[in-house]
Short mmCIF file of C-alpha atoms in Angstrom, two decimals:
data_model
loop_
_atom_site.label_atom_id
_atom_site.label_comp_id
_atom_site.label_asym_id
_atom_site.label_seq_id
_atom_site.Cartn_x
_atom_site.Cartn_y
_atom_site.Cartn_z
CA LEU Q 1313 -49.82 -17.04 5.15
CA THR Q 1314 -48.68 -18.14 8.56
CA LYS Q 1315 -45.89 -16.32 10.34
CA ILE Q 1316 -43.39 -19.11 9.62
CA ALA Q 1317 -44.37 -19.28 5.93
CA SER Q 1318 -44.02 -15.54 5.60
CA LEU Q 1319 -40.63 -15.72 7.30
CA TYR Q 1320 -39.52 -18.43 4.88
CA ILE Q 1321 -40.44 -16.25 1.90
CA ASP Q 1322 -38.68 -13.21 3.39
CA THR Q 1323 -35.58 -15.30 4.09
CA PHE Q 1324 -35.54 -16.65 0.54
CA LEU Q 1325 -35.79 -13.15 -0.90
CA THR Q 1326 -33.07 -11.95 1.46
CA LEU Q 1327 -30.80 -14.81 0.35
CA ILE Q 1328 -31.20 -13.70 -3.26
CA ALA Q 1329 -30.54 -10.09 -2.26
CA ALA Q 1330 -27.44 -11.14 -0.32
CA VAL Q 1331 -26.01 -12.88 -3.38
CA PHE Q 1332 -26.67 -9.91 -5.66
CA LEU Q 1333 -25.23 -7.49 -3.09
CA LEU Q 1334 -21.86 -8.97 -4.05
CA LEU Q 1335 -22.02 -7.39 -7.51
CA PRO Q 1336 -21.28 -3.75 -6.55
CA PHE Q 1337 -18.66 -4.85 -4.02
CA CYS Q 1338 -16.77 -6.65 -6.79
CA TYR Q 1339 -16.00 -3.37 -8.56
CA ILE Q 1340 -14.67 -1.43 -5.56
CA PRO Q 1341 -11.21 -3.13 -5.27
CA GLY Q 1342 -10.50 -2.80 -8.99
CA THR Q 1343 -11.38 0.90 -8.97
CA LEU Q 1344 -9.05 1.57 -6.04
CA ALA Q 1345 -6.17 -0.53 -7.40
CA MET Q 1346 -6.08 1.27 -10.75
CA PHE Q 1347 -4.58 4.38 -9.12
CA TRP Q 1348 -1.56 2.45 -7.84
CA VAL Q 1349 -1.05 0.88 -11.26
CA ARG Q 1350 -1.26 4.35 -12.74
CA GLU Q 1351 1.46 5.54 -10.36
CA ARG Q 1352 3.72 2.71 -11.47
CA GLU Q 1353 2.85 3.39 -15.12
CA LEU Q 1354 3.91 7.06 -14.78
CA HIS Q 1355 6.98 6.12 -12.69
CA VAL Q 1356 5.64 8.05 -9.69
CA LYS Q 1357 6.25 5.00 -7.51
CA HIS Q 1358 9.84 4.86 -8.76
CA VAL Q 1359 10.38 8.52 -7.85
CA HIS Q 1360 9.08 7.78 -4.34
CA PHE Q 1361 11.48 4.89 -3.92
CA VAL Q 1362 14.57 6.72 -5.20
CA SER Q 1363 13.63 9.61 -2.89
CA GLY Q 1364 13.99 7.39 0.15
CA VAL Q 1365 10.48 5.97 0.65
CA THR Q 1366 10.63 2.33 1.73
CA PRO Q 1367 8.25 -0.34 0.37
CA LEU Q 1368 6.69 -0.66 3.83
CA GLN Q 1369 5.91 3.06 3.98
CA TYR Q 1370 4.59 3.21 0.43
CA TRP Q 1371 2.27 0.22 0.65
CA LEU Q 1372 1.14 0.98 4.19
CA VAL Q 1373 -0.01 4.43 3.08
CA ALA Q 1374 -1.72 2.84 0.06
CA LEU Q 1375 -3.48 0.33 2.30
CA VAL Q 1376 -4.63 2.92 4.84
CA TYR Q 1377 -5.89 5.29 2.13
CA ASP Q 1378 -7.88 2.56 0.39
CA ILE Q 1379 -9.32 1.36 3.70
CA LEU Q 1380 -10.52 4.89 4.49
CA CYS Q 1381 -12.22 5.04 1.09
CA VAL Q 1382 -13.85 1.68 1.74
CA ALA Q 1383 -15.05 2.84 5.17
CA VAL Q 1384 -16.94 5.72 3.55
CA ILE Q 1385 -18.56 3.36 1.03
CA ASP Q 1386 -19.51 0.89 3.78
CA THR Q 1387 -21.11 3.65 5.82
CA CYS Q 1388 -23.26 4.66 2.86
CA PHE Q 1389 -24.16 1.00 2.30
CA VAL Q 1390 -25.44 0.56 5.87
CA ILE Q 1391 -27.36 3.85 5.70
CA ILE Q 1392 -29.14 2.62 2.55
CA LEU Q 1393 -30.07 -0.64 4.32
CA ILE Q 1394 -31.49 1.35 7.22
CA LEU Q 1395 -33.53 3.56 4.88
CA TYR Q 1396 -34.98 0.47 3.18
CA GLY Q 1397 -35.68 -1.20 6.52
CA ASN Q 1398 -33.97 -4.54 5.85
CA ASP Q 1399 -34.47 -6.25 9.22
CA GLU Q 1400 -32.33 -9.27 8.38
CA PHE Q 1401 -29.22 -7.06 8.25
CA ILE Q 1402 -30.11 -4.06 10.43
CA GLY Q 1403 -33.07 -5.33 12.50
CA THR Q 1404 -31.19 -4.82 15.78
CA PRO Q 1405 -28.20 -2.65 16.75
CA GLY Q 1406 -26.12 -5.82 17.02
CA ARG Q 1407 -26.96 -6.88 13.47
CA SER Q 1408 -26.31 -3.37 12.15
CA TRP Q 1409 -22.81 -3.30 13.64
CA ALA Q 1410 -22.21 -6.86 12.49
CA THR Q 1411 -23.19 -5.97 8.92
CA TYR Q 1412 -20.98 -2.90 8.91
CA PHE Q 1413 -18.03 -4.80 10.38
CA LEU Q 1414 -18.49 -7.58 7.81
CA VAL Q 1415 -18.36 -5.27 4.78
CA PHE Q 1416 -15.52 -3.26 6.35
CA SER Q 1417 -13.51 -6.44 6.90
CA TYR Q 1418 -14.16 -7.38 3.30
CA GLY Q 1419 -12.74 -4.02 2.29
CA VAL Q 1420 -9.54 -4.61 4.26
CA SER Q 1421 -8.93 -8.06 2.78
CA ALA Q 1422 -10.04 -7.16 -0.76
CA VAL Q 1423 -7.79 -4.09 -0.81
CA SER Q 1424 -4.80 -6.17 0.30
CA LEU Q 1425 -5.52 -8.71 -2.42
CA SER Q 1426 -5.95 -5.97 -5.02
CA LEU Q 1427 -2.58 -4.42 -4.12
CA LEU Q 1428 -1.05 -7.84 -4.73
CA LEU Q 1429 -2.89 -8.36 -8.03
CA SER Q 1430 -1.99 -4.87 -9.25
CA SER Q 1431 1.58 -6.03 -9.89
CA LEU Q 1432 0.27 -8.21 -12.73
CA PHE Q 1433 -0.99 -5.27 -14.80
CA LYS Q 1434 0.81 -2.61 -16.81
CA SER Q 1435 -2.14 -0.30 -17.46
CA ALA Q 1436 -4.66 1.20 -15.06
CA THR Q 1437 -7.62 0.34 -17.30
CA GLY Q 1438 -6.55 -3.29 -17.58
CA ALA Q 1439 -6.12 -3.47 -13.81
CA GLN Q 1440 -9.61 -2.13 -13.16
CA ILE Q 1441 -11.23 -4.60 -15.55
CA GLY Q 1442 -9.07 -7.58 -14.59
CA ILE Q 1443 -9.32 -7.17 -10.80
CA SER Q 1444 -13.05 -6.47 -10.94
CA ALA Q 1445 -13.57 -9.58 -13.08
CA PHE Q 1446 -11.48 -11.65 -10.67
CA HIS Q 1447 -13.59 -10.51 -7.70
CA PHE Q 1448 -16.80 -11.18 -9.62
CA ILE Q 1449 -15.72 -14.73 -10.46
CA SER Q 1450 -14.31 -15.47 -6.99
CA GLY Q 1451 -17.43 -14.09 -5.32
CA PHE Q 1452 -20.67 -14.31 -7.25
CA VAL Q 1453 -19.72 -17.23 -9.52
CA LEU Q 1454 -17.92 -19.35 -6.92
CA LEU Q 1455 -20.70 -18.80 -4.37
CA LEU Q 1456 -23.30 -20.17 -6.78
CA PHE Q 1457 -20.94 -22.96 -7.82
CA SER Q 1458 -20.36 -23.96 -4.20
CA SER Q 1459 -24.09 -23.90 -3.43
CA ILE Q 1460 -24.82 -26.19 -6.37
CA LEU Q 1461 -22.11 -28.64 -5.32
CA GLU Q 1462 -23.41 -28.69 -1.74
CA SER Q 1463 -26.93 -29.49 -2.93
CA ILE Q 1464 -25.68 -32.68 -4.63
CA PRO Q 1465 -24.91 -35.48 -2.13
CA SER Q 1466 -22.10 -36.97 -4.23
CA THR Q 1467 -20.19 -33.64 -4.41
CA TYR Q 1468 -20.95 -32.32 -0.93
CA ASP Q 1469 -17.62 -33.44 0.55
CA PHE Q 1470 -15.71 -31.97 -2.40
CA ALA Q 1471 -17.49 -28.64 -1.94
CA GLU Q 1472 -16.60 -28.55 1.76
CA PHE Q 1473 -12.97 -29.33 0.98
CA MET Q 1474 -12.75 -26.57 -1.64
CA LYS Q 1475 -14.34 -24.08 0.72
CA GLN Q 1476 -11.83 -24.86 3.44
CA ALA Q 1477 -8.76 -25.01 1.20
CA VAL Q 1478 -9.38 -22.36 -1.47
CA PHE Q 1479 -12.67 -20.49 -1.53
CA ARG Q 1480 -12.49 -18.97 1.94
CA MET Q 1481 -9.13 -17.38 1.12
CA LEU Q 1482 -10.96 -15.22 -1.43
CA PRO Q 1483 -12.57 -12.12 0.15
CA PRO Q 1484 -15.64 -11.89 -2.16
CA PHE Q 1485 -16.61 -15.50 -1.43
CA VAL Q 1486 -16.29 -14.96 2.33
CA LEU Q 1487 -18.36 -11.76 2.10
CA GLY Q 1488 -21.15 -13.63 0.33
CA GLU Q 1489 -21.00 -16.42 2.90
CA GLY Q 1490 -21.22 -13.90 5.74
CA LEU Q 1491 -24.19 -12.07 4.19
CA ILE Q 1492 -26.03 -15.38 3.69
CA ASN Q 1493 -25.33 -16.39 7.30
CA LEU Q 1494 -26.72 -13.08 8.55
CA SER Q 1495 -29.82 -13.37 6.38
CA VAL Q 1496 -30.89 -16.70 7.91
CA VAL Q 1497 -30.28 -15.74 11.55
CA ALA Q 1498 -33.83 -14.36 11.93
CA LEU Q 1499 -35.31 -17.61 10.56
CA PHE Q 1500 -33.25 -19.77 12.91
CA GLU Q 1501 -34.21 -17.61 15.90
CA GLU Q 1502 -37.90 -17.99 15.06
CA VAL Q 1503 -37.67 -21.76 14.46
CA LEU Q 1504 -35.37 -22.59 17.38
CA GLY Q 1505 -36.89 -20.07 19.76
CA GLU Q 1506 -33.52 -18.77 20.97
CA THR Q 1507 -31.35 -15.75 20.35
CA ILE Q 1508 -28.36 -16.26 18.06
CA SER Q 1509 -25.51 -13.78 18.24
CA PRO Q 1510 -24.33 -12.46 14.85
CA TRP Q 1511 -20.78 -12.75 16.19
CA ASP Q 1512 -21.10 -16.52 16.63
CA TRP Q 1513 -18.34 -18.54 14.95
CA LYS Q 1514 -20.76 -20.16 12.48
CA VAL Q 1515 -22.34 -16.79 11.58
CA LEU Q 1516 -19.63 -14.12 11.29
CA GLY Q 1517 -16.81 -15.40 13.48
CA ARG Q 1518 -15.34 -17.70 10.84
CA PRO Q 1519 -15.73 -15.29 7.88
CA LEU Q 1520 -14.07 -12.46 9.84
CA ALA Q 1521 -11.19 -14.71 10.90
CA TYR Q 1522 -10.58 -15.80 7.30
CA MET Q 1523 -10.74 -12.26 5.94
CA TYR Q 1524 -8.28 -10.73 8.40
CA SER Q 1525 -5.83 -13.63 8.18
CA SER Q 1526 -5.89 -13.49 4.37
CA ALA Q 1527 -5.48 -9.69 4.47
CA ALA Q 1528 -2.31 -10.04 6.53
CA LEU Q 1529 -0.98 -12.75 4.19
CA TYR Q 1530 -1.65 -10.73 1.03
CA PHE Q 1531 -0.05 -7.59 2.46
CA LEU Q 1532 3.07 -9.50 3.48
CA LEU Q 1533 3.30 -10.88 -0.07
CA VAL Q 1534 3.06 -7.34 -1.45
CA LEU Q 1535 5.96 -6.25 0.76
CA ALA Q 1536 7.97 -9.34 -0.19
CA LEU Q 1537 7.56 -8.67 -3.92
CA ASP Q 1538 8.75 -5.07 -3.61
CA SER Q 1539 11.52 -5.85 -1.13
CA LYS Q 1540 13.05 -8.88 -2.84
CA SER Q 1541 16.19 -6.97 -3.86
CA ASP Q 1542 16.62 -5.61 -0.34
CA MET Q 1543 16.14 -9.11 1.07
CA ARG Q 1544 18.86 -10.49 -1.20
CA ALA Q 1545 21.24 -7.73 -0.11
CA PHE Q 1546 20.44 -8.43 3.54
CA TYR Q 1547 21.06 -12.14 2.98
CA ARG Q 1548 24.45 -11.37 1.43
CA TYR Q 1549 25.24 -9.10 4.36
CA LEU Q 1550 24.48 -11.89 6.84
CA PHE Q 1551 26.00 -14.86 5.04
CA GLY Q 1552 28.37 -13.41 2.44
CA SER Q 1553 31.40 -13.53 4.76
CA SER Q 1554 30.40 -16.68 6.59
CA ALA Q 1555 33.25 -19.04 7.42
CA SER Q 1556 31.22 -21.99 6.17
CA SER Q 1557 31.17 -20.63 2.61
CA PRO Q 1558 34.49 -19.55 1.13
CA PRO Q 1559 34.61 -16.09 -0.43
CA ALA Q 1560 34.32 -15.84 -4.18
CA PRO Q 1561 37.54 -15.06 -6.08
CA ALA Q 1562 38.13 -11.42 -6.87
CA PRO Q 1563 37.20 -10.33 -10.39
CA ALA Q 1564 39.96 -9.74 -12.90
CA GLY Q 1565 41.51 -6.32 -12.52
CA VAL Q 1566 40.59 -5.97 -8.86
CA GLY Q 1567 43.43 -6.65 -6.44
CA GLY Q 1568 43.28 -8.61 -3.23
CA GLY Q 1569 41.20 -11.55 -2.15
CA GLY Q 1570 38.49 -12.18 0.37
CA PRO Q 1571 35.01 -10.64 0.50
CA ARG Q 1572 34.57 -7.04 -0.54
CA SER Q 1573 31.69 -4.62 -0.16
CA PHE Q 1574 30.18 -3.17 -3.32
CA GLU Q 1575 31.45 0.38 -3.19
CA MET Q 1576 31.03 2.76 -6.10
CA ALA Q 1577 33.97 5.07 -6.74
CA THR Q 1578 33.96 8.01 -9.13
CA LEU Q 1579 37.29 8.34 -10.91
CA PRO Q 1580 39.05 11.67 -11.50
CA GLN Q 1581 37.64 13.66 -14.38
CA ARG Q 1582 38.31 12.36 -17.87
CA PRO Q 1583 36.93 13.37 -21.27
CA GLY Q 1584 33.79 11.29 -20.65
CA ALA Q 1585 32.95 13.37 -17.56
CA ARG Q 1586 32.34 16.65 -19.37
CA ALA Q 1587 28.60 16.59 -18.70
CA VAL Q 1588 29.16 16.29 -14.93
CA ALA Q 1589 31.76 19.05 -14.98
CA ALA Q 1590 29.44 21.26 -17.02
CA ALA Q 1591 26.64 20.71 -14.53
CA GLY Q 1592 28.92 21.67 -11.67
CA ALA Q 1593 30.18 24.77 -13.50
CA ALA Q 1594 26.64 25.88 -14.26
CA GLY Q 1595 25.76 25.67 -10.59
CA SER Q 1596 22.91 23.18 -11.21
CA GLU Q 1597 24.51 20.42 -9.17
CA ASP Q 1598 23.51 19.73 -5.55
CA GLU Q 1599 26.05 20.77 -2.97
CA ASP Q 1600 26.05 17.39 -1.26
CA VAL Q 1601 26.74 15.63 -4.57
CA ALA Q 1602 29.67 17.93 -5.32
CA GLU Q 1603 31.04 17.44 -1.81
CA GLU Q 1604 30.79 13.66 -2.10
CA ARG Q 1605 32.61 13.74 -5.44
CA ARG Q 1606 35.37 15.85 -3.90
CA LEU Q 1607 35.83 13.42 -1.00
CA VAL Q 1608 35.92 10.36 -3.27
CA ARG Q 1609 38.41 11.94 -5.64
CA ALA Q 1610 40.62 12.93 -2.72
CA TYR Q 1611 40.54 9.32 -1.53
CA LEU Q 1612 41.41 8.04 -4.99
CA ARG Q 1613 44.32 10.47 -5.31
CA GLU Q 1614 45.57 9.26 -1.94
CA GLN Q 1615 45.42 5.65 -3.17
CA GLU Q 1616 47.35 6.58 -6.31
CA ALA Q 1617 49.99 8.35 -4.22
CA LYS Q 1618 50.46 5.16 -2.21
CA GLY Q 1619 50.90 3.20 -5.42
CA ALA Q 1620 47.80 1.09 -4.74
CA GLY Q 1621 46.00 2.22 -7.87
CA ALA Q 1622 42.97 4.46 -8.25
CA GLU Q 1623 40.55 1.54 -8.01
CA ALA Q 1624 42.01 -0.06 -4.89
CA GLY Q 1625 39.43 -0.96 -2.30
CA ALA Q 1626 36.53 -0.83 -4.75
CA ALA Q 1627 34.99 -3.85 -6.44
CA ILE Q 1628 33.27 -1.63 -9.01
CA ALA Q 1629 34.46 1.76 -10.27
CA ILE Q 1630 31.85 3.84 -12.11
CA GLU Q 1631 32.81 7.09 -13.79
CA SER Q 1632 30.33 9.96 -14.09
CA LEU Q 1633 27.18 7.93 -13.44
CA ARG Q 1634 24.05 10.00 -14.00
CA LYS Q 1635 20.34 9.40 -14.28
CA VAL Q 1636 18.67 11.68 -16.81
CA TYR Q 1637 14.90 11.90 -17.04
CA PRO Q 1638 13.47 12.44 -20.53
CA PRO Q 1639 11.97 15.86 -21.32
CA MET Q 1640 8.44 14.43 -21.04
CA ALA Q 1641 8.98 12.54 -17.76
CA VAL Q 1642 5.84 14.23 -16.41
CA ASP Q 1643 3.02 14.91 -18.81
CA SER Q 1644 0.73 17.54 -17.37
#
């Protein structure tokens, strides 16, 4: 065989290898996402939130942790390529770094997408299977589907449109495209007789740009889904007392008009508050909770002394509100 013929065969085999390299990468995001679904399933995430952790803090830690796990896997992947001597991906130091940066960027975008998809599942096992299947279809299957459409002249334009509008927003598809682009660089350099940088826009520049932009979009959607209640409260805070929109009438039983803040007042002890009183007598109640109850009751007594009523100034009055975890809240 001539040198060019041998290079053609090697490039064809590398193309096949690049497509099948997608298979193990499809299972990584689903495996990582199952732990966050498990936390929601066991209400660990809820405990974090009621303890003061914000959605930004929670999901940022989740993202960073998953990215660190992906970085370890990517390092092992590049080491295996070096041991096998795959010149198309690690033939030069530039290609080696390009390959590592490509799979690392895939990890960042795939993890962000998996965090978003994890909200659709109620069980960790279902999340692992569903997210892995989604990445397999959006990577391996769509890559072959796109290649078939591009090989047919009548569907070539449709394939290009779908790649621009949909396919390149999916991390597995972009990873496959980047691996294929890297695998043919050596052939183009031999045929054209010039050096092609792996960071060129048509090689890895475009895939990297799509992956990082989609990663930012998916992460913002994750924050928006978990912060929707906070966003509604912030909107009410900004526009609830706007002069352009008249305030809603006060509910029956609550005096006064105009906008009111949603304060929660604890009324003086009544027969229904025995559990709270028992907790305080047993010494199992937090000091700050007892102090807050004392201040609120003093305020309510002051309102009653003025003849304004115990519930004056409060839109909602809740007596002896407690949250009780079941005996098996944590199953060790």
